[in-house]
């Protein structure tokens, strides 16, 4: 009896000692999978009736689904800059009223003084990679490898740029694959390795590079940013996905992206990194509706890419982290791609920069089911123009402009503003401003405060 008691004491002691002596738990890895022009209604787990997304559905079942999560702009470049910096596009220098996105002849890119998530994590010992569409400048000083990423593989801007044999003006914007093509480069780090990039295999090759990066860095904390070129038009998919989806070409493309998500999550599972890796899945802006069947769907939301109606900016979003994020959970609170910046800082134990205004709110309490984020309001911009504000269920439009399309799409100023209760009316069908003048008044006060605080940021921007 005495011997067994001593043995028990010894076992307990050695257990405590070995626990105490163990290395610090490794900091979590991060993967951000970012689609291009994916609509709120384009995934099965967000209600699409015929597109099959079993891997994303499983990701949702094992993780958290965000039903009110927003991109920071309704178009590529500013949206991506905001994700990278946790700041509104008009603060980070990547927004313009003239050309809303960067083009192959653009000379600019993300300003050197901006801090990207990748820079913050790289400086704190993370291995970092960007695989996919960058679109924050393609000259050497603006490439991912100059902005915190150890490795880059991808098409540096939109896959419809550098078009050869451009369609005559006035013609419907559909492609003739017999005569037209996109001479877009495919880059590895800062070198062009293929031109035109063979886009029929682009999703597959992004996936191979992404999973290789995970395998190569399984022993160090890593940050993988995987911004797919798809489903931005022109649509391409690998031969294995041709004709597979009941939704046609667009469905084939989404189903290949879904396969890609499955590959990434399976790699994490196989390497037993799943309980130490947070994966986000979302998109840069809503569906490009002008392309009819080749564009996606915002589901029950109004309008699409280019617009600050909900369909332009609300995105189907998932977070996955087995053991940390409760399976099958749903967050119906407002979140933004800008929040990923503060969230990854918090989880990596990296202090946020204090020398600049951030628009990023830590989502850690939301992910852990322990509370709400500190975000109080969401501002909808188009270029430098503040178009709308959301606080709680209320959204007030100061101005509206329809999605990119052939029809007249002049911005309309609303005086008095339009007001919608998004929780009752997510499709923004019934303006209830007249019934809720108190709400309009309080949102107008919020707008005045926000615009007042921006003055210094704008002058900072002009000095660049
Ligand atoms: Mg886009």
Tab-separated table of C-alpha atoms and ligand atoms in Angstrom:
chain	number	residue	atom	x	y	z
A	1	UNK	CA	0.000	0.000	0.000
A	2	UNK	CA	2.782	2.384	1.064
A	3	UNK	CA	4.758	1.509	-2.055
A	4	UNK	CA	1.815	2.160	-4.326
A	5	UNK	CA	1.166	5.493	-2.580
A	6	UNK	CA	4.790	6.499	-3.164
A	7	UNK	CA	4.520	5.383	-6.754
A	8	UNK	CA	1.381	7.487	-7.189
A	9	UNK	CA	3.113	10.568	-5.715
A	10	UNK	CA	6.054	9.971	-8.017
A	11	UNK	CA	3.796	9.619	-11.064
A	12	UNK	CA	1.847	12.787	-10.242
A	13	UNK	CA	5.071	14.710	-9.650
A	14	UNK	CA	6.681	13.581	-12.863
A	15	UNK	CA	3.498	14.396	-14.747
A	16	UNK	CA	3.445	17.928	-13.290
A	17	UNK	CA	7.165	18.358	-13.911
A	18	UNK	CA	7.045	17.131	-17.469
A	19	UNK	CA	4.086	19.407	-18.147
A	20	UNK	CA	5.936	22.338	-16.644
A	21	UNK	CA	9.075	21.551	-18.561
A	22	UNK	CA	7.264	21.194	-21.903
A	23	UNK	CA	7.879	23.814	-24.539
A	24	UNK	CA	5.438	26.697	-24.849
A	25	UNK	CA	2.519	25.675	-27.049
A	26	UNK	CA	3.232	26.667	-30.613
A	27	UNK	CA	1.528	29.844	-31.706
A	28	UNK	CA	-1.418	29.182	-34.016
A	29	UNK	CA	-1.107	29.033	-37.770
A	30	UNK	CA	-3.409	31.103	-39.955
A	31	UNK	CA	-4.897	30.474	-43.371
A	32	UNK	CA	-7.039	33.089	-45.119
A	33	UNK	CA	-8.782	31.780	-48.235
A	34	UNK	CA	-10.114	34.718	-50.204
A	35	UNK	CA	-12.302	34.357	-53.302
A	36	UNK	CA	-12.748	36.943	-56.019
A	37	UNK	CA	-16.293	38.150	-56.736
A	38	UNK	CA	-18.046	35.375	-54.817
A	39	UNK	CA	-21.668	36.211	-54.024
A	40	UNK	CA	-23.450	35.742	-50.713
A	41	UNK	CA	-25.672	33.104	-52.320
A	42	UNK	CA	-23.063	31.057	-54.181
A	43	UNK	CA	-22.352	28.283	-51.659
A	44	UNK	CA	-24.589	25.384	-50.704
A	45	UNK	CA	-24.118	26.241	-47.015
A	46	UNK	CA	-25.389	29.756	-47.782
A	47	UNK	CA	-28.435	28.471	-49.631
A	48	UNK	CA	-27.454	27.823	-53.244
A	49	UNK	CA	-29.789	25.106	-54.532
A	50	UNK	CA	-27.563	23.458	-57.167
A	51	UNK	CA	-23.889	24.291	-56.537
A	52	UNK	CA	-22.335	21.449	-54.523
A	53	UNK	CA	-19.809	22.619	-51.915
A	54	UNK	CA	-19.329	19.588	-49.629
A	55	UNK	CA	-15.967	20.778	-48.287
A	56	UNK	CA	-17.212	24.256	-47.417
A	57	UNK	CA	-20.370	22.730	-45.961
A	58	UNK	CA	-18.183	20.514	-43.767
A	59	UNK	CA	-16.041	23.531	-42.841
A	60	UNK	CA	-19.245	25.306	-41.743
A	61	UNK	CA	-20.464	22.231	-39.837
A	62	UNK	CA	-17.132	21.962	-38.013
A	63	UNK	CA	-16.699	25.701	-37.512
A	64	UNK	CA	-18.488	29.033	-37.491
A	65	UNK	CA	-20.611	30.619	-40.156
A	66	UNK	CA	-20.848	34.426	-40.275
A	67	UNK	CA	-24.092	35.665	-41.784
A	68	UNK	CA	-23.340	39.397	-41.550
A	69	UNK	CA	-19.699	39.665	-42.548
A	70	UNK	CA	-18.471	42.336	-44.935
A	71	UNK	CA	-15.710	43.134	-47.336
A	72	UNK	CA	-14.387	46.666	-46.840
A	73	UNK	CA	-15.154	47.805	-50.391
A	74	UNK	CA	-17.300	46.561	-53.260
A	75	UNK	CA	-14.334	46.096	-55.604
A	76	UNK	CA	-10.986	44.244	-55.618
A	77	UNK	CA	-8.015	46.526	-54.876
A	78	UNK	CA	-9.386	48.595	-51.976
A	79	UNK	CA	-11.037	45.533	-50.458
A	80	UNK	CA	-7.764	43.592	-50.470
A	81	UNK	CA	-5.787	46.524	-49.094
A	82	UNK	CA	-8.222	46.800	-46.196
A	83	UNK	CA	-7.921	43.098	-45.398
A	84	UNK	CA	-4.133	43.349	-45.399
A	85	UNK	CA	-3.920	46.503	-43.269
A	86	UNK	CA	-7.040	46.450	-41.059
A	87	UNK	CA	-7.787	49.948	-42.299
A	88	UNK	CA	-10.440	51.521	-44.495
A	89	UNK	CA	-9.179	51.900	-48.059
A	90	UNK	CA	-9.181	55.680	-47.834
A	91	UNK	CA	-6.765	55.479	-44.925
A	92	UNK	CA	-4.333	53.009	-46.507
A	93	UNK	CA	-3.857	54.832	-49.809
A	94	UNK	CA	-5.461	52.144	-51.960
A	95	UNK	CA	-8.625	53.859	-53.018
A	96	UNK	CA	-9.374	56.103	-55.914
A	97	UNK	CA	-12.461	57.733	-57.300
A	98	UNK	CA	-11.169	57.519	-60.861
A	99	UNK	CA	-9.739	54.079	-61.428
A	100	UNK	CA	-11.140	51.981	-58.648
A	101	UNK	CA	-8.625	49.182	-59.052
A	102	UNK	CA	-5.046	48.849	-60.208
A	103	UNK	CA	-4.453	47.972	-63.872
A	104	UNK	CA	-1.417	46.530	-65.660
A	105	UNK	CA	-0.299	50.072	-66.573
A	106	UNK	CA	-0.704	51.363	-62.997
A	107	UNK	CA	2.467	52.670	-61.419
A	108	UNK	CA	1.211	52.573	-57.862
A	109	UNK	CA	0.671	50.041	-55.141
A	110	UNK	CA	0.343	49.604	-51.417
A	111	UNK	CA	2.362	52.359	-49.688
A	112	UNK	CA	5.535	51.183	-47.955
A	113	UNK	CA	4.485	52.811	-44.677
A	114	UNK	CA	1.413	50.576	-44.416
A	115	UNK	CA	1.815	47.560	-42.136
A	116	UNK	CA	0.383	44.401	-43.647
A	117	UNK	CA	-0.697	41.416	-41.530
A	118	UNK	CA	2.069	39.488	-43.264
A	119	UNK	CA	4.716	42.031	-42.215
A	120	UNK	CA	3.538	41.932	-38.604
A	121	UNK	CA	3.563	38.128	-38.497
A	122	UNK	CA	6.819	37.756	-40.448
A	123	UNK	CA	8.568	40.100	-38.005
A	124	UNK	CA	7.362	37.821	-35.213
A	125	UNK	CA	8.728	34.567	-36.551
A	126	UNK	CA	5.933	33.420	-38.838
A	127	UNK	CA	6.609	31.810	-42.211
A	128	UNK	CA	4.396	33.660	-44.691
A	129	UNK	CA	3.110	32.953	-48.198
A	130	UNK	CA	0.722	34.562	-50.628
A	131	UNK	CA	-0.640	32.220	-53.282
A	132	UNK	CA	-3.030	33.786	-55.786
A	133	UNK	CA	-4.285	37.194	-56.861
A	134	UNK	CA	-2.499	40.041	-55.115
A	135	UNK	CA	-3.781	43.211	-56.802
A	136	UNK	CA	-1.973	45.686	-54.549
A	137	UNK	CA	0.671	46.625	-57.124
A	138	UNK	CA	2.755	44.518	-59.502
A	139	UNK	CA	5.949	46.594	-59.666
A	140	UNK	CA	8.749	45.017	-57.589
A	141	UNK	CA	8.348	47.278	-54.542
A	142	UNK	CA	4.631	46.469	-54.274
A	143	UNK	CA	4.693	42.706	-54.729
A	144	UNK	CA	3.848	40.360	-51.845
A	145	UNK	CA	7.556	39.569	-51.380
A	146	UNK	CA	8.114	43.280	-50.617
A	147	UNK	CA	5.160	43.366	-48.232
A	148	UNK	CA	5.812	40.683	-45.660
A	149	UNK	CA	5.491	37.468	-47.624
A	150	UNK	CA	8.449	35.078	-47.819
A	151	UNK	CA	6.924	33.498	-50.900
A	152	UNK	CA	4.581	34.460	-53.713
A	153	UNK	CA	2.990	32.434	-56.482
A	154	UNK	CA	0.153	33.814	-58.551
A	155	UNK	CA	-1.369	36.206	-61.038
A	156	UNK	CA	-0.563	39.624	-59.559
A	157	UNK	CA	-3.802	41.324	-60.704
A	158	UNK	CA	-7.221	40.469	-62.107
A	159	UNK	CA	-7.384	37.561	-64.507
A	160	UNK	CA	-9.303	39.599	-67.120
A	161	UNK	CA	-6.571	42.201	-67.585
A	162	UNK	CA	-3.998	42.372	-70.397
A	163	UNK	CA	-6.703	41.332	-72.794
A	164	UNK	CA	-5.589	40.671	-76.371
A	165	UNK	CA	-7.969	41.460	-79.262
A	166	UNK	CA	-10.231	43.461	-77.012
A	167	UNK	CA	-13.912	43.509	-77.900
A	168	UNK	CA	-15.109	46.564	-79.835
A	169	UNK	CA	-16.717	49.243	-77.713
A	170	UNK	CA	-20.439	48.819	-77.246
A	171	UNK	CA	-20.351	45.080	-77.612
A	172	UNK	CA	-21.654	42.991	-74.768
A	173	UNK	CA	-18.759	42.173	-72.452
A	174	UNK	CA	-18.561	38.487	-73.282
A	175	UNK	CA	-15.417	36.901	-74.533
A	176	UNK	CA	-14.761	35.174	-77.810
A	177	UNK	CA	-12.277	32.481	-76.823
A	178	UNK	CA	-11.296	31.910	-80.472
A	179	UNK	CA	-9.682	35.308	-80.860
A	180	UNK	CA	-9.398	36.876	-77.429
A	181	UNK	CA	-7.259	35.923	-74.512
A	182	UNK	CA	-5.757	37.392	-71.382
A	183	UNK	CA	-2.048	37.830	-71.448
A	184	UNK	CA	-1.788	37.815	-67.655
A	185	UNK	CA	1.521	36.827	-66.072
A	186	UNK	CA	1.980	34.028	-63.566
A	187	UNK	CA	4.701	34.889	-61.072
A	188	UNK	CA	6.868	32.991	-58.647
A	189	UNK	CA	8.211	35.476	-56.112
A	190	UNK	CA	9.188	38.460	-58.291
A	191	UNK	CA	9.720	36.600	-61.579
A	192	UNK	CA	7.256	35.950	-64.370
A	193	UNK	CA	7.319	32.221	-65.052
A	194	UNK	CA	4.492	31.914	-67.567
A	195	UNK	CA	2.632	34.301	-69.876
A	196	UNK	CA	-0.192	34.058	-70.601
A	197	UNK	CA	-0.901	32.106	-67.461
A	198	UNK	CA	-2.760	28.911	-68.265
A	199	UNK	CA	-5.856	29.693	-66.287
A	200	UNK	CA	-7.501	26.343	-66.900
A	201	UNK	CA	-5.251	24.901	-64.202
A	202	UNK	CA	-4.873	27.979	-62.018
A	203	UNK	CA	-7.035	26.841	-59.087
A	204	UNK	CA	-5.336	23.438	-59.059
A	205	UNK	CA	-1.854	24.967	-59.154
A	206	UNK	CA	-2.650	27.498	-56.418
A	207	UNK	CA	-3.825	24.567	-54.313
A	208	UNK	CA	-0.661	22.549	-54.923
A	209	UNK	CA	1.543	25.512	-53.967
A	210	UNK	CA	-0.573	26.273	-50.891
A	211	UNK	CA	-0.526	22.721	-49.547
A	212	UNK	CA	3.202	22.427	-50.268
A	213	UNK	CA	3.814	25.592	-48.231
A	214	UNK	CA	1.841	24.094	-45.332
A	215	UNK	CA	3.802	20.844	-45.487
A	216	UNK	CA	7.154	22.660	-45.754
A	217	UNK	CA	6.343	24.840	-42.752
A	218	UNK	CA	4.539	22.392	-40.518
A	219	UNK	CA	7.066	22.923	-37.720
A	220	UNK	CA	6.941	26.720	-37.553
A	221	UNK	CA	3.981	28.995	-37.127
A	222	UNK	CA	2.802	30.072	-40.568
A	223	UNK	CA	0.431	32.466	-42.287
A	224	UNK	CA	-0.925	31.397	-45.661
A	225	UNK	CA	-2.931	33.917	-47.650
A	226	UNK	CA	-4.696	32.131	-50.508
A	227	UNK	CA	-6.572	34.657	-52.659
A	228	UNK	CA	-8.067	32.665	-55.529
A	229	UNK	CA	-8.328	34.282	-58.962
A	230	UNK	CA	-11.750	32.617	-59.296
A	231	UNK	CA	-14.703	33.070	-59.682
A	232	UNK	CA	-13.783	36.431	-61.273
A	233	UNK	CA	-14.734	36.434	-64.973
A	234	UNK	CA	-13.301	34.997	-67.281
A	235	UNK	CA	-14.122	31.702	-65.647
A	236	UNK	CA	-11.764	28.751	-65.886
A	237	UNK	CA	-11.633	25.341	-64.274
A	238	UNK	CA	-9.450	22.266	-64.595
A	239	UNK	CA	-10.545	19.539	-67.036
A	240	UNK	CA	-11.618	17.303	-64.104
A	241	UNK	CA	-14.295	19.849	-63.179
A	242	UNK	CA	-15.682	20.487	-66.672
A	243	UNK	CA	-19.393	19.876	-66.918
A	244	UNK	CA	-19.617	18.599	-63.346
A	245	UNK	CA	-21.918	21.153	-61.781
A	246	UNK	CA	-25.653	21.499	-62.290
A	247	UNK	CA	-25.035	25.277	-62.186
A	248	UNK	CA	-22.965	25.155	-65.405
A	249	UNK	CA	-19.570	26.788	-65.880
A	250	UNK	CA	-19.882	29.075	-62.841
A	251	UNK	CA	-20.817	26.061	-60.697
A	252	UNK	CA	-17.847	24.059	-62.020
A	253	UNK	CA	-15.561	26.904	-60.950
A	254	UNK	CA	-17.011	27.104	-57.443
A	255	UNK	CA	-16.888	23.342	-57.079
A	256	UNK	CA	-13.173	23.396	-57.910
A	257	UNK	CA	-12.613	26.140	-55.311
A	258	UNK	CA	-14.531	23.925	-52.877
A	259	UNK	CA	-12.238	21.002	-53.753
A	260	UNK	CA	-9.291	23.306	-53.076
A	261	UNK	CA	-10.640	24.183	-49.620
A	262	UNK	CA	-10.953	20.445	-48.942
A	263	UNK	CA	-7.316	19.915	-49.951
A	264	UNK	CA	-6.126	22.638	-47.569
A	265	UNK	CA	-8.175	21.339	-44.632
A	266	UNK	CA	-7.195	17.715	-45.350
A	267	UNK	CA	-3.514	18.704	-45.403
A	268	UNK	CA	-3.918	20.350	-42.003
A	269	UNK	CA	-5.686	17.251	-40.670
A	270	UNK	CA	-3.072	14.871	-42.066
A	271	UNK	CA	-0.256	16.889	-40.481
A	272	UNK	CA	-2.229	17.089	-37.223
A	273	UNK	CA	-2.156	20.865	-37.429
A	274	UNK	CA	-5.941	21.221	-37.482
A	275	UNK	CA	-6.244	21.970	-33.761
A	276	UNK	CA	-3.613	24.699	-34.040
A	277	UNK	CA	-4.732	26.432	-37.239
A	278	UNK	CA	-7.404	29.053	-37.759
A	279	UNK	CA	-8.808	29.108	-41.290
A	280	UNK	CA	-11.000	31.893	-42.631
A	281	UNK	CA	-12.894	31.670	-45.897
A	282	UNK	CA	-14.478	34.773	-47.467
A	283	UNK	CA	-14.363	36.998	-50.581
A	284	UNK	CA	-13.325	40.476	-51.692
A	285	UNK	CA	-16.649	41.728	-53.058
A	286	UNK	CA	-20.016	40.566	-54.340
A	287	UNK	CA	-20.965	38.956	-57.656
A	288	UNK	CA	-20.236	40.624	-60.984
A	289	UNK	CA	-23.818	40.736	-62.158
A	290	UNK	CA	-23.201	42.188	-65.615
A	291	UNK	CA	-22.018	38.752	-66.718
A	292	UNK	CA	-25.447	37.242	-66.189
A	293	UNK	CA	-25.026	33.443	-65.994
A	294	UNK	CA	-21.258	33.744	-65.681
A	295	UNK	CA	-21.549	35.988	-62.640
A	296	UNK	CA	-22.511	34.772	-59.194
A	297	UNK	CA	-25.496	35.509	-57.010
A	298	UNK	CA	-25.923	37.590	-53.889
A	299	UNK	CA	-28.876	35.384	-52.901
A	300	UNK	CA	-31.501	37.394	-51.074
A	301	UNK	CA	-29.302	40.488	-50.920
A	302	UNK	CA	-29.693	43.452	-53.233
A	303	UNK	CA	-27.324	44.126	-56.132
A	304	UNK	CA	-23.647	43.106	-56.505
A	305	UNK	CA	-20.050	44.098	-57.220
A	306	UNK	CA	-19.418	47.819	-57.412
A	307	UNK	CA	-22.391	48.720	-55.238
A	308	UNK	CA	-22.792	49.483	-51.552
A	309	UNK	CA	-26.146	47.758	-51.467
A	310	UNK	CA	-25.655	44.636	-49.367
A	311	UNK	CA	-24.981	42.328	-52.327
A	312	UNK	CA	-21.842	44.272	-53.195
A	313	UNK	CA	-20.149	43.861	-49.837
A	314	UNK	CA	-21.694	41.156	-47.628
A	315	UNK	CA	-19.819	37.900	-48.100
A	316	UNK	CA	-20.351	34.235	-47.256
A	317	UNK	CA	-17.776	33.766	-44.497
A	318	UNK	CA	-16.576	30.784	-42.493
A	319	UNK	CA	-14.069	30.313	-39.681
A	320	UNK	CA	-12.660	26.891	-38.759
A	321	UNK	CA	-10.459	25.882	-35.884
A	322	UNK	CA	-11.255	22.473	-34.375
A	323	UNK	CA	-11.171	22.562	-30.595
A	324	UNK	CA	-11.348	26.354	-30.463
A	325	UNK	CA	-14.332	27.338	-32.603
A	326	UNK	CA	-17.528	25.531	-31.696
A	327	UNK	CA	-18.754	23.204	-34.450
A	328	UNK	CA	-21.887	24.339	-36.231
A	329	UNK	CA	-21.882	27.768	-34.595
A	330	UNK	CA	-23.296	30.851	-36.292
A	331	UNK	CA	-22.340	34.469	-35.698
A	332	UNK	CA	-25.058	36.870	-36.746
A	333	UNK	CA	-23.085	39.898	-35.580
A	334	UNK	CA	-21.493	42.362	-37.961
A	335	UNK	CA	-17.905	41.561	-38.846
A	336	UNK	CA	-15.501	42.795	-41.482
A	337	UNK	CA	-12.528	41.429	-43.398
A	338	UNK	CA	-10.654	44.317	-41.728
A	339	UNK	CA	-11.160	42.513	-38.390
A	340	UNK	CA	-8.901	39.663	-39.482
A	341	UNK	CA	-5.925	41.998	-38.910
A	342	UNK	CA	-6.611	42.532	-35.189
A	343	UNK	CA	-7.749	38.943	-34.685
A	344	UNK	CA	-4.526	37.454	-36.038
A	345	UNK	CA	-2.463	39.925	-34.020
A	346	UNK	CA	-4.305	38.906	-30.841
A	347	UNK	CA	-3.951	35.189	-31.440
A	348	UNK	CA	-0.267	35.452	-32.364
A	349	UNK	CA	0.435	37.627	-29.313
A	350	UNK	CA	1.604	40.534	-31.477
A	351	UNK	CA	0.834	44.092	-30.374
A	352	UNK	CA	-1.238	46.196	-32.721
A	353	UNK	CA	0.437	49.291	-34.170
A	354	UNK	CA	-0.396	52.388	-32.158
A	355	UNK	CA	0.844	55.050	-34.580
A	356	UNK	CA	-2.158	54.907	-36.927
A	357	UNK	CA	-5.921	54.640	-36.958
A	358	UNK	CA	-7.158	51.071	-37.338
A	359	UNK	CA	-10.635	49.981	-38.393
A	360	UNK	CA	-10.083	46.457	-37.144
A	361	UNK	CA	-11.812	44.774	-34.209
A	362	UNK	CA	-10.590	41.566	-32.590
A	363	UNK	CA	-12.975	38.683	-33.363
A	364	UNK	CA	-11.405	36.327	-30.811
A	365	UNK	CA	-14.324	36.586	-28.351
A	366	UNK	CA	-16.750	35.872	-31.201
A	367	UNK	CA	-14.764	32.860	-32.414
A	368	UNK	CA	-14.569	31.442	-28.890
A	369	UNK	CA	-18.255	32.040	-28.260
A	370	UNK	CA	-17.248	34.282	-25.349
A	371	UNK	CA	-18.760	37.603	-26.400
A	372	UNK	CA	-19.182	40.190	-29.083
A	373	UNK	CA	-16.609	42.184	-31.010
A	374	UNK	CA	-16.124	45.820	-30.089
A	375	UNK	CA	-17.272	46.982	-33.541
A	376	UNK	CA	-19.981	49.561	-33.156
A	377	UNK	CA	-20.566	50.646	-36.748
A	378	UNK	CA	-19.686	49.751	-40.296
A	379	UNK	CA	-19.025	52.357	-42.985
A	380	UNK	CA	-19.659	51.629	-46.653
A	381	UNK	CA	-17.387	53.487	-49.053
A	382	UNK	CA	-17.165	53.684	-52.803
A	383	UNK	CA	-13.856	55.322	-53.612
A	384	UNK	CA	-13.540	58.302	-51.261
A	385	UNK	CA	-17.299	58.652	-51.012
A	386	UNK	CA	-19.035	57.579	-47.819
A	387	UNK	CA	-22.199	55.939	-49.153
A	388	UNK	CA	-23.830	54.318	-46.127
A	389	UNK	CA	-23.472	53.414	-42.481
A	390	UNK	CA	-24.659	50.422	-40.478
A	391	UNK	CA	-25.178	50.317	-36.726
A	392	UNK	CA	-26.972	47.356	-35.162
A	393	UNK	CA	-29.755	46.330	-37.510
A	394	UNK	CA	-29.993	49.764	-39.115
A	395	UNK	CA	-28.435	50.785	-42.397
A	396	UNK	CA	-28.696	54.324	-43.658
A	397	UNK	CA	-27.816	55.154	-47.264
A	398	UNK	CA	-26.606	58.686	-47.909
A	399	UNK	CA	-25.986	57.758	-51.537
A	400	UNK	CA	-26.588	54.694	-53.680
A	401	UNK	CA	-25.144	53.538	-56.937
A	402	UNK	CA	-26.080	50.365	-58.743
A	403	UNK	CA	-23.663	47.546	-59.453
A	404	UNK	CA	-21.389	47.647	-62.475
A	405	UNK	CA	-23.545	47.350	-65.560
A	406	UNK	CA	-24.306	48.797	-68.960
A	407	UNK	CA	-27.200	50.988	-67.815
A	408	UNK	CA	-26.835	54.479	-66.437
A	409	UNK	CA	-25.394	54.044	-63.008
A	410	UNK	CA	-24.907	57.550	-61.767
A	411	UNK	CA	-24.676	57.818	-58.018
A	412	UNK	CA	-27.860	59.087	-56.406
A	413	UNK	CA	-27.737	61.310	-53.387
A	414	UNK	CA	-30.564	60.744	-50.924
A	415	UNK	CA	-31.949	63.629	-48.954
A	416	UNK	CA	-33.411	62.536	-46.617
A	417	UNK	CA	-31.320	59.368	-46.441
A	418	UNK	CA	-32.819	55.905	-46.972
A	419	UNK	CA	-33.143	53.657	-43.939
A	420	UNK	CA	-33.486	49.882	-43.791
A	421	UNK	CA	-33.675	47.426	-40.936
A	422	UNK	CA	-31.348	44.768	-42.321
A	423	UNK	CA	-32.395	42.149	-39.831
A	424	UNK	CA	-36.023	42.423	-40.950
A	425	UNK	CA	-35.306	43.340	-44.530
A	426	UNK	CA	-31.925	41.994	-45.704
A	427	UNK	CA	-32.908	42.633	-49.330
A	428	UNK	CA	-33.249	46.416	-48.660
A	429	UNK	CA	-36.704	46.645	-50.182
A	430	UNK	CA	-38.609	48.918	-47.802
A	431	UNK	CA	-37.302	52.346	-46.893
A	432	UNK	CA	-38.535	53.105	-43.377
A	433	UNK	CA	-36.726	56.411	-42.798
A	434	UNK	CA	-39.992	58.332	-42.379
A	435	UNK	CA	-41.105	56.049	-39.536
A	436	UNK	CA	-37.802	56.213	-37.670
A	437	UNK	CA	-36.564	59.790	-37.772
A	438	UNK	CA	-34.850	59.258	-34.384
A	439	UNK	CA	-32.706	56.479	-35.858
A	440	UNK	CA	-31.841	58.602	-38.904
A	441	UNK	CA	-30.829	61.438	-36.614
A	442	UNK	CA	-28.575	59.258	-34.483
A	443	UNK	CA	-26.940	57.684	-37.556
A	444	UNK	CA	-26.376	61.141	-39.008
A	445	UNK	CA	-24.597	62.122	-35.809
A	446	UNK	CA	-22.469	58.975	-36.125
A	447	UNK	CA	-21.583	59.927	-39.720
A	448	UNK	CA	-20.602	63.471	-38.690
A	449	UNK	CA	-18.312	62.117	-35.986
A	450	UNK	CA	-16.740	59.638	-38.377
A	451	UNK	CA	-16.178	62.219	-41.109
A	452	UNK	CA	-14.775	64.710	-38.611
A	453	UNK	CA	-12.248	62.139	-37.406
A	454	UNK	CA	-11.203	61.424	-40.970
A	455	UNK	CA	-9.840	64.889	-41.691
A	456	UNK	CA	-6.392	64.056	-40.385
A	457	UNK	CA	-6.300	60.737	-42.221
A	458	UNK	CA	-7.204	62.456	-45.485
A	459	UNK	CA	-4.493	65.039	-45.151
A	460	UNK	CA	-2.079	62.206	-44.413
A	461	UNK	CA	-3.238	60.557	-47.639
A	462	UNK	CA	-2.778	63.697	-49.739
A	463	UNK	CA	0.775	64.080	-48.543
A	464	UNK	CA	1.653	60.731	-50.145
B	1	LIG	MG1	-13.211	41.113	-56.834
